[in-house]
C-alpha positions as CSV (number, residue, x, y, z in Angstrom):
1,M,-47.1,-50.8,-6.9
2,A,-46.7,-47.0,-7.1
3,E,-49.7,-46.8,-9.4
4,S,-51.8,-48.8,-6.9
5,L,-50.9,-46.3,-4.1
6,L,-51.9,-43.3,-6.3
7,A,-55.2,-45.1,-7.0
8,D,-56.0,-44.9,-3.3
9,P,-58.0,-41.6,-2.6
10,K,-56.7,-41.4,0.9
11,I,-53.1,-41.4,-0.2
12,V,-53.8,-38.9,-2.9
13,Q,-55.5,-36.7,-0.4
14,M,-52.6,-37.0,2.0
15,I,-50.1,-36.1,-0.8
16,M,-52.3,-33.1,-1.7
17,E,-52.4,-32.0,2.0
18,I,-48.6,-32.4,2.3
19,H,-48.1,-30.5,-0.9
20,A,-50.4,-27.7,0.2
21,Y,-48.7,-27.5,3.6
22,L,-45.2,-27.6,2.1
23,Q,-45.8,-25.2,-0.8
24,P,-45.6,-21.9,1.3
25,H,-42.6,-23.2,3.2
26,I,-40.8,-24.1,0.0
27,A,-41.6,-20.7,-1.5
28,A,-40.4,-19.0,1.7
29,N,-37.2,-21.1,1.7
30,N,-36.7,-20.2,-2.0
31,Q,-37.1,-16.5,-1.2
32,R,-34.6,-16.8,1.7
33,F,-32.2,-18.6,-0.5
34,D,-32.5,-16.0,-3.2
35,R,-31.9,-13.2,-0.6
36,F,-28.9,-15.2,0.7
37,C,-27.5,-15.6,-2.8
38,A,-28.0,-11.9,-3.5
39,N,-26.3,-11.0,-0.3
40,I,-23.3,-13.3,-1.1
41,N,-23.1,-11.8,-4.6
42,R,-23.1,-8.3,-3.2
43,Q,-20.4,-9.1,-0.7
44,F,-18.4,-10.8,-3.4
45,E,-18.7,-7.7,-5.6
46,E,-17.7,-5.4,-2.7
47,T,-14.7,-7.5,-1.9
48,T,-13.6,-7.7,-5.5
49,Q,-13.8,-3.9,-5.8
50,K,-11.9,-3.5,-2.5
51,L,-9.3,-5.9,-3.6
52,A,-8.9,-4.1,-7.0
53,Q,-8.5,-0.8,-5.1
54,Q,-6.0,-2.3,-2.6
55,L,-4.0,-3.8,-5.5
56,T,-3.9,-0.4,-7.2
57,E,-2.8,1.3,-4.0
58,S,-0.2,-1.4,-3.3
59,T,1.2,-1.2,-6.8
60,Q,1.4,2.6,-6.4
61,N,3.1,2.2,-3.0
62,V,5.7,-0.1,-4.6
63,L,6.3,2.3,-7.4
64,D,6.7,5.2,-5.0
65,F,9.1,3.1,-2.9
66,E,11.2,2.3,-5.9
67,K,11.3,6.0,-6.9
68,Q,12.4,6.9,-3.4
69,A,15.0,4.2,-3.3
70,F,16.3,5.2,-6.7
71,W,16.4,8.8,-5.6
72,G,18.2,7.8,-2.4
73,E,20.8,5.8,-4.3
74,R,21.5,8.7,-6.6
75,A,21.6,11.2,-3.7
76,D,24.0,8.9,-1.7
77,L,26.4,8.6,-4.7
78,S,26.4,12.4,-5.2
79,R,27.0,13.1,-1.5
80,S,29.8,10.5,-1.5
81,L,31.5,12.2,-4.4
82,N,31.0,15.7,-3.0
83,S,32.5,14.6,0.3
84,T,35.9,14.3,-1.4
85,A,35.9,18.0,-2.5
86,C,38.8,19.7,-0.7
87,Q,40.2,22.1,-3.3
88,D,38.5,25.0,-5.1
89,T,38.9,23.1,-8.4
90,A,37.2,20.0,-7.1
91,K,34.1,19.1,-9.1
92,L,30.8,19.0,-7.3
93,V,28.0,16.6,-8.2
94,P,24.4,17.9,-7.9
95,L,22.0,15.8,-5.9
96,P,18.7,14.9,-7.6
97,L,15.9,17.4,-6.9
98,P,13.0,16.4,-4.7
99,N,11.0,15.8,-8.0
100,G,13.6,13.3,-9.2
101,G,15.2,15.6,-11.8
102,Y,18.4,17.5,-11.7
103,P,19.2,21.2,-11.7
104,A,19.4,22.8,-15.1
105,E,22.8,23.7,-16.5
106,G,24.1,26.7,-14.7
107,E,21.9,26.3,-11.6
108,F,24.4,24.3,-9.7
109,P,28.0,25.2,-9.0
110,E,30.5,23.1,-10.9
111,T,33.3,23.3,-8.4
112,L,33.9,23.8,-4.7
113,G,35.3,27.3,-5.5
114,E,32.1,28.3,-7.3
115,F,30.1,27.0,-4.4
116,M,32.2,29.0,-1.9
117,S,31.9,32.2,-4.0
118,L,28.0,32.0,-4.1
119,E,26.4,35.0,-2.4
120,G,22.8,35.5,-1.1
121,P,20.7,35.2,-4.4
122,G,22.7,32.2,-5.6
123,L,22.5,30.4,-2.3
124,T,18.8,31.3,-1.9
125,A,18.1,29.9,-5.4
126,L,19.8,26.6,-4.5
127,L,17.9,26.4,-1.2
128,E,14.6,26.9,-3.0
129,L,15.6,24.4,-5.7
130,Y,16.2,21.7,-3.1
131,K,13.2,22.8,-1.0
132,L,15.4,23.6,2.0
133,P,14.4,26.1,4.6
134,P,15.4,29.7,3.7
135,Q,18.3,31.3,5.7
136,D,18.8,34.9,6.5
137,Q,22.6,34.9,6.7
138,V,24.9,33.9,3.8
139,I,27.0,31.7,6.2
140,D,23.8,29.9,7.4
141,A,22.6,29.3,3.8
142,R,26.1,28.0,2.8
143,N,26.3,25.7,5.8
144,T,22.7,24.4,5.2
145,L,23.5,23.6,1.6
146,A,27.0,22.2,2.4
147,S,25.4,19.8,5.0
148,Y,22.7,18.7,2.6
149,L,25.0,18.2,-0.3
150,N,27.8,16.7,1.9
151,I,30.3,19.3,0.9
152,P,33.1,19.6,3.5
153,L,33.7,23.2,4.6
């Protein structure tokens, strides 16, 4: 039956006209579809890059938070131990420095008595070590450090 329809010149002519009419529309639709796919691919790539960047930033934020939490735990423990110092022979525990390390040996007084005997240069060095604001008076420097280190005066 299909062969008999194609043998009819009118049907063949109509098919050719339909094909001629549809060909530019099909080509235009294909171009639109190609642009649509290219746009989707571009958006997908941008989103993938943004997600990778956000994941990196989130990971760094978690690591920074962990460092801060660990620093805080160590500082709290040191402050807690320092709060019990009531005699000159009482041992003091250095707090971690802002960079996470600890003062080098000899940079931090070992006892409450050593802390109380520190004068201007020693107090200034400790203030700088812990990135605390400088103080003009020895008493102010000692009070600032005592408050920060939780040393009872």
